[in-house]
């Protein structure tokens, strides 16, 4: 009897523990674990992105490796803090997938393919030849007067040989192709998935932490203005960047253009930034349309409620 009473007391104790925890706390614990797991995974992918050129390109010095690892760990820590926290900081559209996933995948594919292209200088393989051939084709197609590719090619030193020129043209062609495919994928996501998800509430503060909707003119007007500015900047940036780099060429060592790792990051950023600005402008325009549509629905509901029966 004492044994049974002890078991009864024990079972009632654990029942009270479960009741005290409650399903809400269990769901909150699962949400915290899921958020931290996702943050750790994103941080690891960011570190892998930054270390990819150093892993694929031979001849990287020990000092360069240490610097890349330090930058990768710092970027991964920022990503971990940003996605592991409930409150936003700098990263936009954090809770509006797959916006950031498309951007990250675009940059990762660009860096990986450019690293493969420049790896062909030292260890040519079937993969490096195939990527170079695709880059040559795209580069020659879009290499016309005053095109972004032609402006980038003007940055190549005059004493460079034909092989180096062709390699640069292939790298620029591949990066430009990836940026165009990124925009196409994002437009398909907008059309097919209806981004952002209309079935869930869009948290303006979390997804646009640097945009203050309470300052200045109407929020829809400001969103449309910022969208037009981002799209215009994304269009002109491929033309402006080579001109700025050429005018500032005296500030940098000419040997930087001979470093494959430097060229990988320069060309990747040149192609990624305009596509990212295009995506941001399109996304802000979509959010402005959503707010305007919600206002119109609310106005119609109020007008319908004021009409006499």
Coordinates of C-alpha atoms in Angstrom, one line a residue:
X1 CA 0.0 0.0 0.0
X2 CA 2.8 2.4 0.8
X3 CA 4.4 1.4 -2.6
X4 CA 1.2 2.2 -4.4
X5 CA 0.7 5.5 -2.6
X6 CA 4.3 6.5 -3.5
X7 CA 3.6 5.7 -7.1
X8 CA 0.4 7.7 -7.0
X9 CA 2.2 10.6 -5.4
X10 CA 5.0 10.3 -8.1
X11 CA 2.5 10.2 -11.0
X12 CA 0.6 13.1 -9.6
X13 CA 3.9 15.0 -9.2
X14 CA 4.9 14.5 -12.9
X15 CA 1.4 15.3 -14.0
X16 CA 1.6 18.6 -12.1
X17 CA 5.0 19.2 -13.8
X18 CA 3.6 18.6 -17.2
X19 CA 0.6 20.8 -16.4
X20 CA 2.9 23.5 -15.1
X21 CA 5.0 23.5 -18.3
X22 CA 2.0 23.6 -20.6
X23 CA 1.7 23.1 -24.3
X24 CA 2.6 26.8 -25.0
X25 CA 6.0 26.4 -23.3
X26 CA 6.7 23.2 -25.2
X27 CA 5.9 24.9 -28.5
X28 CA 8.1 27.9 -27.5
X29 CA 11.0 25.5 -26.7
X30 CA 10.6 23.8 -30.1
X31 CA 10.5 27.2 -31.8
X32 CA 13.7 28.3 -30.0
X33 CA 15.5 25.0 -30.9
X34 CA 14.4 25.3 -34.5
X35 CA 15.5 28.9 -34.8
X36 CA 18.9 28.2 -33.3
X37 CA 19.4 25.1 -35.5
X38 CA 18.5 27.2 -38.6
X39 CA 20.9 30.0 -37.5
X40 CA 23.8 27.5 -37.0
X41 CA 23.2 26.0 -40.4
X42 CA 23.1 29.4 -42.1
X43 CA 26.2 30.5 -40.3
X44 CA 28.0 27.3 -41.6
X45 CA 26.9 28.0 -45.1
X46 CA 28.2 31.6 -44.9
X47 CA 31.6 30.4 -43.7
X48 CA 31.7 27.8 -46.5
X49 CA 30.9 30.6 -49.0
X50 CA 33.7 32.8 -47.9
X51 CA 36.2 29.9 -47.8
X52 CA 35.2 28.4 -51.2
X53 CA 37.8 30.3 -53.3
X54 CA 40.6 29.4 -50.9
X55 CA 39.5 25.8 -50.9
X56 CA 39.3 25.4 -54.6
X57 CA 42.2 27.6 -55.8
X58 CA 45.7 26.4 -55.4
X59 CA 48.7 28.5 -54.4
X60 CA 46.9 30.3 -51.5
X61 CA 49.4 31.5 -48.9
X62 CA 49.1 30.8 -45.2
X63 CA 48.5 34.5 -44.4
X64 CA 45.7 34.6 -46.9
X65 CA 44.1 31.4 -45.4
X66 CA 44.2 32.8 -41.9
X67 CA 42.6 36.1 -43.1
X68 CA 39.9 34.2 -45.0
X69 CA 39.1 32.0 -42.0
X70 CA 38.9 35.1 -39.7
X71 CA 36.6 36.9 -42.1
X72 CA 34.5 33.7 -42.5
X73 CA 34.1 33.2 -38.7
X74 CA 33.2 36.9 -38.2
X75 CA 30.5 36.7 -41.0
X76 CA 29.2 33.4 -39.6
X77 CA 29.0 34.9 -36.1
X78 CA 27.0 37.9 -37.4
X79 CA 24.7 35.5 -39.3
X80 CA 24.3 33.3 -36.2
X81 CA 23.4 36.3 -34.0
X82 CA 21.0 37.8 -36.5
X83 CA 19.0 34.6 -37.2
X84 CA 19.2 33.3 -33.7
X85 CA 17.7 36.4 -32.2
X86 CA 14.0 37.2 -32.0
X87 CA 14.6 40.8 -32.8
X88 CA 15.9 42.1 -36.1
X89 CA 19.1 44.0 -36.7
X90 CA 20.4 44.5 -40.3
X91 CA 19.3 41.6 -42.5
X92 CA 16.2 42.3 -44.5
X93 CA 13.4 39.9 -45.4
X94 CA 14.6 37.5 -42.7
X95 CA 11.2 35.9 -42.2
X96 CA 10.1 36.1 -45.9
X97 CA 11.6 33.1 -47.6
X98 CA 12.9 32.4 -50.1
X99 CA 14.2 35.9 -50.8
X100 CA 17.5 35.6 -48.9
X101 CA 17.9 32.0 -49.9
X102 CA 17.8 32.9 -53.6
X103 CA 20.3 35.7 -53.1
X104 CA 22.7 33.5 -51.1
X105 CA 22.4 30.7 -53.7
X106 CA 23.1 33.2 -56.5
X107 CA 26.3 34.4 -54.8
X108 CA 27.4 30.9 -53.8
X109 CA 27.0 29.6 -57.4
X110 CA 28.8 32.6 -58.8
X111 CA 31.8 32.2 -56.5
X112 CA 31.9 28.5 -57.0
X113 CA 31.8 28.7 -60.8
X114 CA 34.4 31.4 -61.0
X115 CA 36.6 29.4 -58.7
X116 CA 36.3 26.5 -61.0
X117 CA 37.1 28.7 -64.0
X118 CA 40.3 30.0 -62.5
X119 CA 41.2 26.6 -61.1
X120 CA 41.5 25.6 -64.8
X121 CA 44.7 27.7 -65.0
X122 CA 46.5 25.2 -62.7
X123 CA 44.5 22.0 -62.9
X124 CA 42.4 21.7 -66.1
X125 CA 39.6 19.2 -65.9
X126 CA 36.5 18.4 -67.8
X127 CA 34.4 20.5 -65.4
X128 CA 36.7 23.5 -65.7
X129 CA 36.7 23.3 -69.5
X130 CA 32.9 23.0 -69.7
X131 CA 32.4 26.0 -67.4
X132 CA 34.9 28.0 -69.4
X133 CA 33.2 27.1 -72.6
X134 CA 29.8 28.3 -71.3
X135 CA 31.4 31.5 -70.1
X136 CA 33.1 32.1 -73.4
X137 CA 29.8 31.7 -75.2
X138 CA 27.9 34.0 -73.0
X139 CA 30.8 36.5 -72.9
X140 CA 31.1 36.8 -76.6
X141 CA 27.3 37.1 -77.0
X142 CA 27.0 40.1 -74.7
X143 CA 30.4 41.6 -75.5
X144 CA 29.3 44.5 -77.6
X145 CA 30.3 48.2 -77.5
X146 CA 29.3 49.9 -74.2
X147 CA 28.1 46.7 -72.7
X148 CA 29.0 45.8 -69.0
X149 CA 31.2 43.0 -70.3
X150 CA 33.1 45.3 -72.6
X151 CA 33.6 47.8 -69.8
X152 CA 34.9 45.1 -67.5
X153 CA 37.3 44.0 -70.2
X154 CA 38.7 47.5 -70.4
X155 CA 40.0 47.0 -66.9
X156 CA 42.3 44.2 -68.0
X157 CA 45.9 45.5 -68.4
X158 CA 47.0 46.0 -72.0
X159 CA 50.0 43.7 -71.6
X160 CA 47.8 40.7 -70.7
X161 CA 48.0 37.7 -73.1
X162 CA 45.1 36.3 -75.1
X163 CA 44.5 33.4 -72.7
X164 CA 44.1 35.8 -69.7
X165 CA 41.6 38.0 -71.8
X166 CA 39.6 34.9 -72.7
X167 CA 39.5 33.7 -69.1
X168 CA 38.3 37.1 -67.9
X169 CA 35.6 37.1 -70.6
X170 CA 34.5 33.7 -69.5
X171 CA 34.3 34.6 -65.9
X172 CA 32.4 37.8 -66.6
X173 CA 30.0 35.9 -68.9
X174 CA 29.3 33.2 -66.3
X175 CA 28.7 35.7 -63.5
X176 CA 26.4 37.8 -65.6
X177 CA 24.5 34.6 -66.7
X178 CA 24.0 33.6 -63.0
X179 CA 22.7 37.1 -62.1
X180 CA 20.1 37.0 -65.0
X181 CA 19.0 33.5 -63.9
X182 CA 18.7 34.7 -60.3
X183 CA 16.3 37.5 -61.4
X184 CA 14.3 34.9 -63.5
X185 CA 14.0 32.5 -60.6
X186 CA 12.8 35.3 -58.3
X187 CA 10.2 36.5 -60.8
X188 CA 9.0 32.9 -61.0
X189 CA 8.8 32.7 -57.3
X190 CA 6.7 35.9 -57.2
X191 CA 4.3 34.6 -59.8
X192 CA 4.0 30.9 -58.7
X193 CA 4.3 31.2 -54.9
X194 CA 2.8 34.6 -54.6
X195 CA 5.7 35.9 -52.5
X196 CA 5.4 36.9 -49.7
X197 CA 2.9 34.3 -48.5
X198 CA -0.5 35.9 -48.4
X199 CA -1.8 33.3 -45.9
X200 CA 0.6 34.6 -43.2
X201 CA 1.0 38.1 -41.7
X202 CA 4.0 40.0 -43.1
X203 CA 6.0 41.5 -40.2
X204 CA 7.1 44.8 -41.5
X205 CA 9.5 45.5 -38.7
X206 CA 11.3 42.1 -38.8
X207 CA 11.6 42.0 -42.6
X208 CA 12.6 45.7 -43.1
X209 CA 14.4 46.7 -39.9
X210 CA 16.2 49.7 -41.5
X211 CA 12.9 51.2 -42.9
X212 CA 11.0 53.4 -40.5
X213 CA 7.4 53.6 -41.7
X214 CA 6.5 56.4 -39.3
X215 CA 8.9 59.0 -40.8
X216 CA 8.4 61.1 -43.9
X217 CA 5.6 60.7 -46.4
X218 CA 3.1 57.9 -46.7
X219 CA 4.6 54.4 -46.4
X220 CA 3.3 53.3 -49.8
X221 CA 4.8 56.3 -51.5
X222 CA 8.1 55.8 -49.8
X223 CA 8.2 52.1 -50.6
X224 CA 7.4 52.8 -54.3
X225 CA 10.1 55.5 -54.4
X226 CA 12.7 53.2 -52.8
X227 CA 11.7 50.5 -55.2
X228 CA 12.3 52.7 -58.2
X229 CA 15.6 53.9 -56.8
X230 CA 16.9 50.3 -56.2
X231 CA 15.8 49.1 -59.7
X232 CA 17.4 52.1 -61.3
X233 CA 20.6 51.7 -59.3
X234 CA 20.7 48.0 -60.1
X235 CA 20.4 48.8 -63.8
X236 CA 23.2 51.4 -63.9
X237 CA 25.6 49.8 -61.4
X238 CA 27.1 47.3 -63.9
X239 CA 28.1 50.3 -66.0
X240 CA 29.2 52.6 -63.2
X241 CA 31.3 50.1 -61.3
X242 CA 33.9 49.5 -64.1
X243 CA 34.2 53.3 -64.6
X244 CA 34.8 53.9 -60.9
X245 CA 37.3 51.1 -60.7
X246 CA 39.2 52.4 -63.7
X247 CA 39.3 55.9 -62.2
X248 CA 40.6 54.5 -58.9
X249 CA 43.0 52.1 -60.5
X250 CA 46.0 54.3 -59.4
X251 CA 45.1 53.6 -55.7
X252 CA 45.6 49.9 -56.0
X253 CA 48.4 47.6 -57.0
X254 CA 48.2 46.4 -60.5
X255 CA 49.2 42.9 -59.4
X256 CA 45.7 42.5 -57.8
X257 CA 44.3 41.8 -61.2
X258 CA 46.6 38.8 -61.5
X259 CA 45.3 37.2 -58.2
X260 CA 42.6 34.6 -59.0
X261 CA 41.1 34.9 -55.5
X262 CA 40.8 38.7 -55.8
X263 CA 39.3 38.4 -59.3
X264 CA 36.7 35.9 -58.1
X265 CA 35.4 38.2 -55.4
X266 CA 35.5 41.3 -57.6
X267 CA 33.6 39.8 -60.5
X268 CA 31.2 38.0 -58.1
X269 CA 30.3 41.3 -56.3
X270 CA 30.1 43.1 -59.6
X271 CA 27.4 40.7 -60.9
X272 CA 25.7 40.0 -57.5
X273 CA 25.0 43.6 -56.3
X274 CA 22.9 44.7 -59.3
X275 CA 20.8 41.5 -59.2
X276 CA 20.3 42.0 -55.4
X277 CA 19.2 45.6 -55.9
X278 CA 16.7 44.5 -58.6
X279 CA 15.3 41.9 -56.2
X280 CA 15.0 44.4 -53.4
X281 CA 13.3 46.9 -55.6
X282 CA 10.8 44.3 -56.9
X283 CA 10.2 43.1 -53.3
X284 CA 9.5 46.6 -52.0
X285 CA 7.1 47.3 -54.8
X286 CA 5.3 44.1 -54.0
X287 CA 5.0 45.0 -50.3
X288 CA 3.7 48.5 -51.3
X289 CA 1.0 46.9 -53.5
X290 CA 0.0 44.6 -50.6
X291 CA -0.4 47.5 -48.2
X292 CA -2.4 49.5 -50.8
X293 CA -4.6 46.5 -51.5
X294 CA -5.2 46.0 -47.7
X295 CA -6.1 49.6 -47.3
X296 CA -8.6 49.4 -50.2
X297 CA -10.2 46.3 -48.7
X298 CA -10.5 48.1 -45.4
X299 CA -12.0 51.2 -47.0
X300 CA -14.5 49.1 -48.9
X301 CA -15.4 47.2 -45.7
X302 CA -15.9 50.5 -43.8
X303 CA -18.0 51.9 -46.7
X304 CA -20.1 48.8 -46.8
X305 CA -20.7 49.0 -43.0
X306 CA -21.8 52.6 -43.2
X307 CA -24.4 51.9 -46.0
X308 CA -28.0 51.7 -44.7
X309 CA -29.5 48.2 -44.7

